[in-house]
Amino acid sequence: MTAVFVEEGPDQGAIWHFGEPFKEEKALETGTAWADLSHLKVISISGVDRLTWLHDVTTQHLTDLAPGVWVDVMVLDPRGHVEYQFLLVDDGSACWAVVAPDYCEGLLAYLTKMIFTRQVEVRDASADYVVLRAPGVPTDLGGPYALVPRSELDEMKTAFDAHAMQVGMWALDALRVAAGRPRIGFDTDHKSIPNELGVLGGAVHMNKGCYRGQETVAKVFNLGNPPRRLVMLHLDGSAVVMPATGSPVENDGVVVGFLGTVARHHELGPIALAVIKRTTPVEAVLTVGGISAAQQVIVPA
C-alpha cells in the first residue's frame, strides 16, 4: 500500500489514505481497521486531586471516571464559547488528554494556570506516549483508542497489522461526519457554544456543578434556543471538486452559515458538517460554492 499524507492543517503529516479510502471506511465500520494518530498531542495529568480538579475546570462529569473509559471533554471561555476539545482517559494513577497539535500549548497553559493549591501535575507527554485508533467496532467517540508508550509504538503497529487494515484520516473523517460528531477548528468558530453543536449530554454534562461558561449553556438550554445549529449536508455528488472547509453556506443567495468538515462516504456520497442559522428552514436546499446541499438535522431547529 502506498500512503498519501495530509499536507496541511492540524493533521499535517498524518496518513490521509492508502489508495482505497472506501475500502478503509468499510473496514472501520466492521471493526477490522486501525489508524496511527501519533501526530496528536498527549497531556499527562497526575496527582490525587486530578479527577475532582478536572471535573471543576471542564464540561465533563469526571469525579467517578473509571479507569480505561474514554470521554469527550470541552473547556469553555467565560461566555460559554468552545475554547478546547479533547479526549480523556484515566489509567488509575494519571489522566491522559489527547488534543490536536494546534491546541496543545494553549490547553496546557490553561490547565497549569488553574492548579492553584490542588495536588495536580500537568505536563506535555507527547514525547513519551501516543494514541492509536485500535481495531474494534466504532464507539460513540470514534474509538476504540489505545494509549501506547512511544517506545512500544512499532511493536503495537505490528500487532495491529497482523489482524487489521491500517487506514487514514479520510476514513476516520467520513465516519465522524456521518455520525454528526463535530471537531473543534473544523466545525466550530470563535462564536460556537455547545448548545448548537449537539454535544449536550455528551462532552457537556448537564447534571454537574459550576464550570466556566456554564451560565451560557444553562440559560440557552432552559430559556431559549441557540442562534445556530449543526447540520449534516448531503452535497451534490456530480461535482468533481468539493468546496473547502470554511466556505459560506447560502440559502437563496443569503449567507446562513459556514461549511465544516467535508468527506466522501462510501454509502452516503459527499457529505459535510455545517453550522447554519437556527431559523433556516430544515427543508431548504442550500448551496455551497454553487453546489446544492440538502440538510439532515442534527440539532433540532
mmCIF file of C-alpha atoms in Angstrom, residues 19 29 112 143 157 163 215 234 240 280:
data_model
loop_
_atom_site.group_PDB
_atom_site.id
_atom_site.type_symbol
_atom_site.label_atom_id
_atom_site.label_comp_id
_atom_site.label_asym_id
_atom_site.label_seq_id
_atom_site.Cartn_x
_atom_site.Cartn_y
_atom_site.Cartn_z
ATOM 1 C CA GLY A 19 -5.341 4.464 -2.192
ATOM 2 C CA GLU A 29 -17.262 0.009 10.235
ATOM 3 C CA THR A 112 -1.377 24.829 34.553
ATOM 4 C CA GLY A 143 -12.727 4.765 19.032
ATOM 5 C CA LYS A 157 1.653 -1.332 14.920
ATOM 6 C CA HIS A 163 -5.246 -8.851 12.032
ATOM 7 C CA GLU A 215 -24.202 30.033 32.754
ATOM 8 C CA HIS A 234 -25.619 15.899 1.533
ATOM 9 C CA VAL A 240 -15.838 16.932 -9.172
ATOM 10 C CA THR A 280 -33.080 28.360 8.304
#
